[in-house]
Coordinates of C-alpha atoms in Angstrom, one line a residue:
Chain A
X27 CA 32.3 175.3 60.0
X28 CA 33.1 172.5 57.1
X29 CA 30.5 173.9 54.8
X30 CA 32.3 171.2 51.6
X31 CA 32.2 168.9 55.0
X32 CA 29.1 167.9 56.5
X33 CA 29.9 165.1 58.1
X34 CA 33.0 167.0 59.7
X35 CA 30.8 169.7 61.2
X36 CA 30.8 167.9 64.4
X37 CA 33.9 169.0 65.5
X38 CA 33.3 173.1 65.2
X39 CA 33.2 174.7 68.2
X40 CA 33.0 178.2 69.1
X41 CA 34.9 179.7 71.8
X42 CA 31.5 179.8 74.0
X43 CA 31.4 176.6 73.2
X44 CA 35.1 175.2 74.5
X45 CA 34.6 177.4 77.4
X46 CA 31.1 175.5 78.4
X47 CA 32.1 171.8 77.2
X48 CA 36.3 172.6 79.3
X49 CA 34.9 174.8 81.2
X50 CA 37.7 177.8 82.6
X51 CA 38.9 176.1 85.6
X52 CA 41.6 176.0 86.1
X53 CA 43.7 172.6 85.5
X54 CA 45.7 171.0 88.6
X55 CA 49.1 170.5 88.0
X56 CA 48.8 167.2 90.0
X57 CA 49.1 165.0 86.8
X58 CA 52.8 166.6 85.8
X59 CA 54.9 166.9 89.3
X60 CA 53.4 163.3 91.1
X61 CA 56.1 160.2 90.0
X62 CA 53.0 158.3 90.3
X63 CA 51.3 159.3 87.7
X64 CA 53.5 158.4 85.4
X65 CA 54.2 155.1 86.0
X66 CA 49.7 155.0 86.2
X67 CA 50.4 156.5 82.6
X68 CA 52.1 153.8 81.2
X69 CA 49.7 151.7 81.7
X70 CA 46.9 153.4 81.2
X71 CA 48.1 156.3 78.0
X72 CA 51.2 153.8 76.6
X73 CA 49.6 150.4 76.9
X74 CA 46.3 151.5 75.1
X75 CA 46.5 154.5 72.5
X76 CA 48.2 154.5 69.2
X77 CA 51.9 155.3 69.1
X78 CA 53.2 156.8 65.2
X79 CA 56.7 155.4 65.8
X80 CA 57.3 156.3 62.4
X81 CA 57.1 157.1 58.5
X82 CA 56.5 155.2 55.4
X83 CA 58.8 156.9 53.6
X84 CA 61.6 156.1 56.3
X85 CA 61.7 152.5 55.6
X86 CA 60.9 152.4 51.7
X87 CA 62.1 149.0 50.8
X88 CA 61.5 146.1 51.0
X89 CA 63.9 144.8 54.0
X90 CA 64.2 148.3 55.0
X91 CA 64.2 148.2 59.0
X92 CA 63.8 151.3 62.3
X93 CA 64.5 150.3 65.9
X94 CA 63.3 152.7 68.2
X95 CA 64.1 152.6 71.6
X96 CA 60.4 153.6 74.1
X97 CA 61.7 153.1 78.0
X98 CA 58.0 154.6 77.9
X99 CA 57.3 150.6 77.3
X100 CA 60.1 149.3 78.5
X101 CA 61.2 148.3 75.2
X102 CA 63.0 148.5 71.7
X103 CA 60.8 148.4 69.1
X104 CA 61.4 146.8 65.2
X105 CA 59.3 148.5 62.6
X106 CA 60.2 147.0 59.2
X107 CA 59.4 146.8 56.0
X108 CA 59.0 142.7 54.6
X109 CA 59.0 141.1 50.9
X110 CA 55.0 141.1 50.6
X111 CA 55.9 145.0 51.4
X112 CA 54.3 145.4 54.3
X113 CA 55.5 146.7 57.1
X114 CA 55.8 145.9 60.4
X115 CA 56.6 145.6 64.0
X116 CA 58.2 144.0 66.6
X117 CA 60.0 143.2 70.3
X118 CA 63.1 143.6 68.7
X119 CA 64.2 140.9 71.6
X120 CA 65.9 137.2 70.6
X121 CA 62.7 135.0 71.9
X122 CA 66.0 132.6 72.4
X123 CA 67.5 134.4 75.7
X124 CA 65.8 137.7 75.2
X125 CA 69.1 139.9 73.9
X126 CA 68.2 142.6 71.3
X127 CA 68.0 140.6 68.0
X128 CA 69.0 144.1 66.3
X129 CA 71.9 146.4 68.3
X130 CA 71.6 150.5 68.7
X131 CA 73.3 152.8 70.3
X132 CA 70.6 156.0 69.8
X133 CA 67.0 156.6 69.9
X134 CA 66.8 155.6 67.1
X135 CA 68.8 154.3 63.6
X136 CA 68.2 152.8 60.1
X137 CA 68.7 149.6 58.8
X138 CA 68.7 147.2 56.5
X139 CA 68.7 143.8 55.4
X140 CA 68.9 142.7 52.2
X141 CA 68.2 138.8 52.7
X142 CA 64.7 139.0 54.6
X143 CA 66.4 138.2 57.6
X144 CA 67.4 139.9 60.8
X145 CA 70.3 138.2 63.6
X146 CA 71.0 138.2 66.7
X147 CA 74.4 139.2 67.4
X148 CA 74.0 137.0 71.0
X149 CA 73.9 133.3 69.2
X150 CA 73.5 133.8 65.8
X151 CA 68.8 133.2 66.1
X152 CA 68.0 134.3 62.6
X153 CA 64.3 135.6 62.1
X154 CA 62.9 136.7 59.2
X155 CA 61.7 140.2 58.7
X156 CA 58.4 139.4 58.7
X157 CA 58.8 137.3 62.2
X158 CA 58.6 133.4 61.8
X159 CA 62.1 131.9 63.2
X160 CA 63.8 130.5 61.1
X161 CA 67.2 129.0 62.0
X162 CA 69.0 128.4 65.0
X163 CA 72.9 127.1 65.1
X164 CA 73.1 123.8 66.4
X165 CA 69.7 123.4 67.3
X166 CA 70.0 119.8 67.7
X167 CA 71.7 121.2 71.6
X168 CA 69.0 121.7 73.2
X169 CA 66.2 118.6 72.8
X170 CA 63.1 119.7 72.0
X171 CA 62.3 123.3 70.3
X172 CA 59.3 125.0 68.5
X173 CA 60.8 127.0 66.4
X174 CA 57.0 128.2 64.9
X175 CA 56.7 129.1 68.8
X176 CA 59.6 131.6 68.8
X177 CA 59.6 134.1 66.1
X178 CA 59.0 138.1 67.4
X179 CA 56.8 139.1 68.8
X180 CA 54.8 141.5 66.7
X181 CA 53.1 145.0 68.2
X182 CA 49.8 145.3 66.5
X183 CA 51.0 147.5 63.4
X184 CA 49.2 150.2 60.7
X185 CA 49.9 153.2 58.6
X186 CA 47.6 155.5 58.2
X187 CA 48.5 158.7 55.5
X188 CA 52.2 156.8 55.7
X189 CA 52.5 158.0 59.7
X190 CA 52.7 154.3 61.3
X191 CA 51.5 153.3 64.2
X192 CA 51.8 151.1 67.2
X193 CA 49.5 149.8 69.4
X194 CA 50.6 148.0 72.8
X195 CA 47.7 146.5 73.4
X196 CA 46.6 143.0 72.6
X197 CA 44.9 143.2 71.1
X198 CA 44.6 146.6 70.7
X199 CA 41.0 148.3 72.2
X200 CA 39.5 149.9 68.5
X201 CA 41.9 149.6 64.8
X202 CA 43.8 152.4 64.6
X203 CA 41.3 154.1 61.9
X204 CA 38.6 153.8 65.0
X205 CA 40.9 155.6 67.4
X206 CA 41.7 157.9 64.6
X207 CA 38.9 158.4 64.3
X208 CA 37.3 162.8 63.1
X209 CA 41.4 163.9 63.0
X210 CA 41.5 160.9 59.9
X211 CA 38.9 162.3 57.8
X212 CA 40.0 166.0 58.7
X213 CA 43.7 165.8 58.5
X214 CA 43.3 162.6 55.4
X215 CA 44.4 163.3 51.6
X216 CA 46.8 165.4 51.7
X217 CA 50.1 164.5 50.1
X218 CA 51.8 163.5 52.7
X219 CA 54.3 160.9 51.4
X220 CA 56.1 163.5 49.1
X221 CA 57.7 165.9 52.0
X222 CA 61.6 163.4 52.0
X223 CA 63.7 166.2 52.8
X224 CA 63.5 166.2 56.9
X225 CA 66.0 167.8 59.0
X226 CA 64.5 166.6 62.2
X227 CA 66.2 166.6 65.6
X228 CA 66.1 165.9 69.0
X229 CA 66.9 166.2 72.8
X230 CA 66.3 165.3 76.0
X231 CA 64.5 167.7 77.9
X232 CA 64.8 167.7 82.1
X233 CA 61.2 167.3 82.1
X234 CA 57.8 165.9 82.4
X235 CA 56.0 165.0 79.0
X236 CA 53.4 167.1 79.4
X237 CA 55.0 169.7 80.2
X238 CA 56.9 169.6 76.7
X239 CA 53.4 168.7 74.9
X240 CA 51.6 171.9 75.9
X241 CA 54.6 174.0 75.6
X242 CA 53.9 173.3 72.0
X243 CA 50.5 173.1 71.9
X244 CA 48.9 176.9 72.3
X245 CA 50.0 180.5 69.6
X246 CA 49.7 182.1 73.3
X247 CA 53.6 182.5 74.1
X248 CA 54.2 183.6 70.1
X249 CA 54.6 187.1 70.3
X250 CA 56.7 186.9 74.0
X251 CA 58.8 184.0 73.5
X252 CA 59.2 183.9 69.9
X253 CA 60.2 188.1 70.3
X254 CA 63.5 187.3 68.5
X255 CA 63.3 185.0 65.3
X256 CA 59.4 186.1 65.2
X257 CA 60.2 190.0 65.6
X258 CA 56.5 191.9 64.6
X259 CA 54.8 189.3 64.3
X260 CA 51.1 190.4 64.1
X261 CA 47.9 189.0 64.6
X262 CA 48.4 185.4 65.6
X263 CA 44.8 184.2 65.5
X264 CA 44.3 180.9 67.8
X265 CA 40.3 180.0 65.4
X266 CA 38.6 177.3 63.5
X267 CA 38.1 175.3 67.3
X268 CA 37.5 171.1 66.8
X269 CA 37.6 168.7 68.9
X270 CA 37.7 165.3 67.8
X271 CA 37.3 162.0 70.6
X272 CA 40.5 162.6 72.3
X273 CA 42.4 164.8 69.5
X274 CA 41.6 167.6 68.7
X275 CA 42.5 170.8 67.1
X276 CA 42.5 174.4 66.0
X277 CA 43.9 177.0 63.6
X278 CA 46.7 179.4 63.1
X279 CA 46.2 182.2 61.1
X280 CA 48.5 185.2 61.2
X281 CA 49.5 188.8 59.5
X282 CA 52.9 187.5 59.3
X283 CA 56.5 189.3 60.9
X284 CA 59.1 191.3 59.7
X285 CA 60.6 189.1 56.7
X286 CA 64.5 189.7 57.0
X287 CA 66.7 190.9 53.8
X288 CA 67.5 187.5 53.7
X289 CA 64.5 185.5 54.6
X290 CA 62.8 187.6 51.3
X291 CA 66.0 185.8 49.4
X292 CA 65.7 182.6 51.0
X293 CA 61.6 182.3 50.2
X294 CA 61.6 183.6 46.6
X295 CA 63.3 180.8 45.4
X296 CA 60.8 178.7 47.0
X297 CA 57.3 180.5 47.1
X298 CA 58.5 180.3 43.3
X299 CA 59.3 176.8 42.7
X300 CA 56.3 174.8 42.1
X301 CA 57.0 172.0 45.0
X302 CA 57.7 174.8 48.0
X303 CA 54.9 177.7 46.7
X304 CA 52.1 177.4 48.4
X305 CA 49.7 174.9 48.2
X306 CA 46.8 176.4 50.4
X307 CA 43.7 174.0 47.6
X308 CA 45.7 170.9 48.4
X309 CA 44.5 171.7 52.4
X310 CA 42.0 169.2 53.0
X311 CA 38.3 170.5 53.6
X312 CA 38.0 171.5 56.6
X313 CA 41.1 173.2 57.0
X314 CA 40.6 176.5 56.7
X315 CA 38.0 176.3 54.8
X316 CA 36.9 179.1 53.6
X317 CA 40.8 179.6 52.3
X318 CA 42.0 182.3 53.9
X319 CA 45.1 183.6 52.5
X320 CA 46.4 184.1 56.4
X321 CA 46.2 180.9 57.1
X322 CA 49.7 180.4 59.0
X323 CA 49.2 176.0 59.6
X324 CA 46.9 173.6 61.6
X325 CA 47.7 172.6 65.1
X326 CA 46.5 169.4 66.4
X327 CA 47.3 167.1 68.9
X328 CA 46.5 163.8 68.7
X329 CA 46.4 162.3 71.8
X330 CA 48.5 161.1 73.3
X331 CA 51.9 162.7 72.3
X332 CA 51.4 163.4 68.6
X333 CA 51.1 167.0 67.3
X334 CA 51.4 167.9 62.8
X335 CA 51.5 171.5 62.0
X336 CA 49.9 171.1 58.1
X337 CA 51.2 174.6 56.6
X338 CA 51.1 173.4 52.9
X339 CA 54.3 175.8 52.3
X340 CA 51.2 178.3 53.3
X341 CA 52.8 179.5 56.9
X342 CA 56.9 178.8 56.7
X343 CA 58.3 179.0 53.6
X344 CA 57.7 175.8 51.7
X345 CA 56.8 173.6 54.5
X346 CA 55.1 171.5 54.3
X347 CA 54.0 170.4 57.9
X348 CA 56.5 169.9 60.6
X349 CA 55.9 167.8 63.4
X350 CA 56.7 167.0 67.5
X351 CA 56.7 163.7 69.6
X352 CA 57.7 163.8 73.6
X353 CA 58.0 160.2 74.3
X354 CA 58.5 159.7 78.8
X355 CA 61.7 158.7 79.7
X356 CA 61.8 158.4 83.0
X357 CA 58.4 160.9 85.3
X358 CA 61.6 164.1 84.8
X359 CA 62.7 162.7 81.6
X360 CA 61.6 163.8 78.3
X361 CA 63.0 162.7 74.6
X362 CA 61.7 165.3 72.3
X363 CA 61.8 165.3 68.7
X364 CA 60.7 168.1 65.5
X365 CA 60.6 167.2 62.0
X366 CA 60.3 169.8 59.6
X367 CA 58.9 168.5 56.3
X368 CA 59.8 169.9 52.7
X369 CA 59.3 168.4 49.5
X370 CA 63.3 167.0 48.2
X371 CA 65.1 170.3 46.4
X372 CA 64.8 170.1 42.7
X373 CA 68.2 172.0 42.5
X374 CA 71.4 173.5 45.0
X375 CA 69.3 176.8 45.1
X376 CA 66.4 175.5 46.4
X377 CA 68.0 173.4 48.6
X378 CA 70.0 176.1 50.6
X379 CA 67.3 178.3 51.2
X380 CA 65.0 175.4 52.3
X381 CA 69.0 175.1 54.3
X382 CA 67.4 178.9 56.1
X383 CA 63.9 178.2 56.7
X384 CA 64.8 175.2 58.9
X385 CA 67.4 177.1 60.7
X386 CA 64.9 180.2 61.6
X387 CA 62.1 176.8 62.5
X388 CA 64.9 175.6 64.5
X389 CA 65.7 178.4 67.0
X390 CA 62.0 179.3 67.5
X391 CA 62.0 175.6 68.6
X392 CA 65.2 176.7 70.9
X393 CA 63.3 179.3 72.0
X394 CA 60.2 177.3 73.0
X395 CA 61.9 174.8 74.8
X396 CA 64.1 177.4 76.8
X397 CA 60.8 177.4 79.0
X398 CA 60.5 174.5 79.7
X399 CA 62.6 172.8 82.2
X400 CA 62.0 175.4 84.5
X401 CA 58.8 174.8 84.3
X402 CA 59.3 171.6 85.4
X403 CA 61.7 172.9 88.6
X404 CA 58.7 176.0 89.0
X405 CA 56.0 173.2 89.0
X406 CA 58.3 170.7 91.5
X407 CA 58.3 173.1 93.6
X408 CA 54.8 172.9 95.5
X409 CA 55.0 177.5 95.1
X410 CA 51.8 176.8 92.5
X411 CA 49.4 173.9 92.3
X412 CA 46.9 175.6 88.9
X413 CA 47.6 176.1 85.9
X414 CA 45.4 179.6 84.3
X415 CA 44.2 178.4 80.6
X416 CA 43.0 180.8 78.8
X417 CA 41.5 180.7 75.1
X418 CA 44.5 179.6 72.8
X419 CA 45.3 177.6 75.3
X420 CA 42.3 175.4 74.6
X421 CA 44.1 172.0 73.9
X422 CA 45.4 171.6 76.9
X423 CA 42.6 172.0 79.3
X424 CA 42.0 169.1 76.9
X425 CA 44.3 166.7 76.8
X426 CA 44.4 167.4 80.3
X427 CA 40.8 165.8 80.4
X428 CA 41.2 162.9 78.1
X429 CA 44.5 162.5 80.4
X430 CA 42.4 162.3 83.0
X431 CA 39.8 160.1 81.5
X432 CA 42.4 158.0 80.5
X433 CA 44.3 157.0 83.9
X434 CA 40.7 156.3 85.0
X435 CA 39.7 153.6 82.5
Chain B
X12 CA 85.6 167.9 50.6
X13 CA 89.1 169.0 50.5
X14 CA 91.0 172.3 51.8
X15 CA 90.6 173.7 48.5
X16 CA 87.9 176.7 49.0
X17 CA 88.5 178.1 45.4
X18 CA 85.1 179.5 44.3
X19 CA 83.5 179.4 41.1
X20 CA 84.5 182.7 38.2
X21 CA 82.5 185.8 39.9
X22 CA 82.6 184.9 43.6
X23 CA 87.0 185.0 44.1
X24 CA 87.0 187.4 46.2
X25 CA 85.0 185.9 49.1
X26 CA 88.0 183.6 49.7
X27 CA 88.3 184.6 52.7
X28 CA 85.0 184.2 54.2
X29 CA 85.3 180.2 51.9
X30 CA 88.0 179.4 54.1
X31 CA 86.2 180.3 57.1
X32 CA 82.7 179.4 57.1
X33 CA 81.9 177.2 54.6
X34 CA 81.9 173.5 55.2
X35 CA 80.0 170.6 54.5
X36 CA 78.1 169.7 57.2
X37 CA 75.4 171.1 59.7
X38 CA 77.5 170.1 62.9
X39 CA 80.6 171.7 61.3
X40 CA 78.8 174.9 60.6
X41 CA 77.4 175.7 63.7
X42 CA 80.5 175.7 65.7
X43 CA 81.7 178.0 63.7
X44 CA 79.3 180.1 64.5
X45 CA 78.9 179.8 68.0
X46 CA 82.1 180.5 67.8
X47 CA 81.4 183.8 65.5
X48 CA 81.3 187.4 67.7
X49 CA 79.2 190.1 66.3
X50 CA 81.5 191.3 64.1
X51 CA 82.8 188.3 61.9
X52 CA 78.3 188.5 61.0
X53 CA 79.1 192.1 60.1
X54 CA 80.8 191.2 58.5
X55 CA 80.0 188.3 56.3
X56 CA 76.6 189.8 55.7
X57 CA 78.0 192.6 54.8
X58 CA 80.5 191.1 51.9
X59 CA 77.9 188.8 51.0
X60 CA 74.4 190.0 51.0
X61 CA 75.0 191.4 47.9
X62 CA 76.1 188.2 46.3
X63 CA 72.9 186.2 47.5
X64 CA 70.4 186.6 44.6
X65 CA 73.8 185.8 42.5
X66 CA 74.8 183.0 43.8
X67 CA 70.8 181.8 45.0
X68 CA 70.7 181.9 40.1
X69 CA 74.0 179.9 40.1
X70 CA 73.3 177.9 42.4
X71 CA 70.0 176.6 41.1
X72 CA 71.6 175.9 38.2
X73 CA 73.6 172.7 39.6
X74 CA 71.8 169.7 41.0
X75 CA 73.1 168.4 44.7
X76 CA 74.4 165.2 43.2
X77 CA 76.2 167.3 40.8
X78 CA 77.8 170.3 43.0
X79 CA 81.6 170.1 43.8
X80 CA 85.2 172.1 43.1
X81 CA 84.0 176.0 43.1
X82 CA 80.6 175.5 42.7
X83 CA 80.6 173.3 46.1
X84 CA 82.2 174.6 47.9
X85 CA 80.3 178.0 46.9
X86 CA 77.1 175.6 48.6
X87 CA 78.9 175.3 51.5
X88 CA 79.7 178.7 52.3
X89 CA 75.9 179.5 50.8
X90 CA 74.8 177.1 53.0
X91 CA 76.5 178.7 56.1
X92 CA 75.4 182.6 55.5
X93 CA 71.8 181.1 55.4
X94 CA 72.1 179.9 59.1
X95 CA 74.6 183.0 59.9
X96 CA 72.4 186.0 59.0
X97 CA 69.5 185.7 61.5
X98 CA 72.5 186.0 64.4
X99 CA 73.5 189.6 63.1
X100 CA 69.6 190.4 61.0
X101 CA 67.5 189.0 64.0
X102 CA 69.7 188.2 66.7
X103 CA 72.1 192.3 67.6
X104 CA 75.4 190.1 66.1
X105 CA 75.2 187.1 69.2
X106 CA 76.2 183.2 68.7
X107 CA 73.7 182.1 70.4
X108 CA 69.4 182.6 69.8
X109 CA 68.7 185.0 72.4
X110 CA 66.9 183.0 75.5
X111 CA 66.7 180.1 74.9
X112 CA 67.5 176.9 75.3
X113 CA 71.3 175.5 74.5
X114 CA 71.4 174.4 71.0
X115 CA 75.0 172.8 72.2
X116 CA 72.3 170.6 73.6
X117 CA 70.1 170.0 70.2
X118 CA 71.2 166.8 68.0
X119 CA 70.4 167.5 64.2
X120 CA 69.5 164.0 64.0
X121 CA 69.2 163.8 59.7
X122 CA 71.6 163.2 57.5
X123 CA 74.6 165.3 57.9
X124 CA 75.7 166.5 54.8
X125 CA 73.4 168.4 52.8
X126 CA 75.1 167.1 49.1
X127 CA 74.3 164.2 50.2
X128 CA 70.6 162.7 48.8
X129 CA 68.6 164.2 51.1
X130 CA 65.9 161.8 52.4
X131 CA 66.6 159.8 55.6
X132 CA 66.7 157.0 56.1

């Protein structure tokens, strides 16, 4: 499947090979239904796997930080660019008595420390943005205290292509690059960091995180769920199946849809602009290797909870890529985050054209998310014990298998 | 943004539409869109679609940072139009996306000011 890069030829699969490798039997829904499985997932998946928590361009300057609430690990995480320009992650926990060092009011927030320190508002303990405890008010009042042992508690953190990952294991079983494996080779090389204009949406869904994840992991639903926002969508094709250890991917090709008059006008602005036009030439060689003109985007599952749809402007006009992430809040509640990435608009027309494309995609996401709470209710009802998966749903079948392997380890 | 929704030369006839629809943030525009009727969408579309290309050409000469006055008002009006057209062209005039999740539960977490720096930090 990838003549240009023989080192990746082993990841390609035909449908027959997918069926032979993953089977065609129905898949149990018990892992979705059973709250006890969620407790295992917290320990055996979310405390072991590398998790994407930020992008480097969200915190571009020294002292920039992001705070991300992570109920799945019972913690709040501080991701910060230190004075040495290195991005680190810490538990956002004061080593004095456990207060949050940087308070926040949402699932994620941003700030900047100009002085290279963060200070706990409870009693004023001061920590460097590289972690060490710098000062303690009334230090003499403690009798005995070793500040060198009381720095912020660091979490393993590494970056791939500008995506910042953390791993709660101490130490992680694998490096980030080893964990990504062939995924890093397949997706590496695209200029992700150029697409710093983002539209991010989030919502809390009353469903298990895997229901949401699975709903976004296939294109089988497109002609039905998206009949409103993608009218006349013709010939959606899932192909170029790939298995890469715990990760998997496939390509969505399609002959397009009926383009409304306003969309044609807005798309024209983007398609005619050098930064925003379709750039199949920028796709890594293993993605759409024959450079088919009906390429829409690559749809991978990066285990456990990240999807990066790489489109290089070939799918939704002007859009470089978009991501989904699914964060369990508890067994039956999920924080979904969807982010559209564009290159910065150079003028007001490009910006408003991006707004139109973003609105179309946001509306499609509204159609997607309409199913998830109903699906979870249906699964909890006990009316079905299995789900039947077709070829285009192989990412779900694969993720279920990897999930079970992680829990069994 | 002030209450003055005056528009650039050549677009003066859309003053009423600007007063109704032009707002600087996605959140404010969504509130207006959610309250709109099928006729509202049809009227907006019929009036402004013939001028869309002309508006885009004018905005192509404007940097985001330098938007002010009538040009900023036109930008806000076209932003509202960009988000409203699917409701006329695709959704039969419905203010809701048919068969969808509640848009009110979808939280835009990007910086909610299209005329400000688009980079989220």
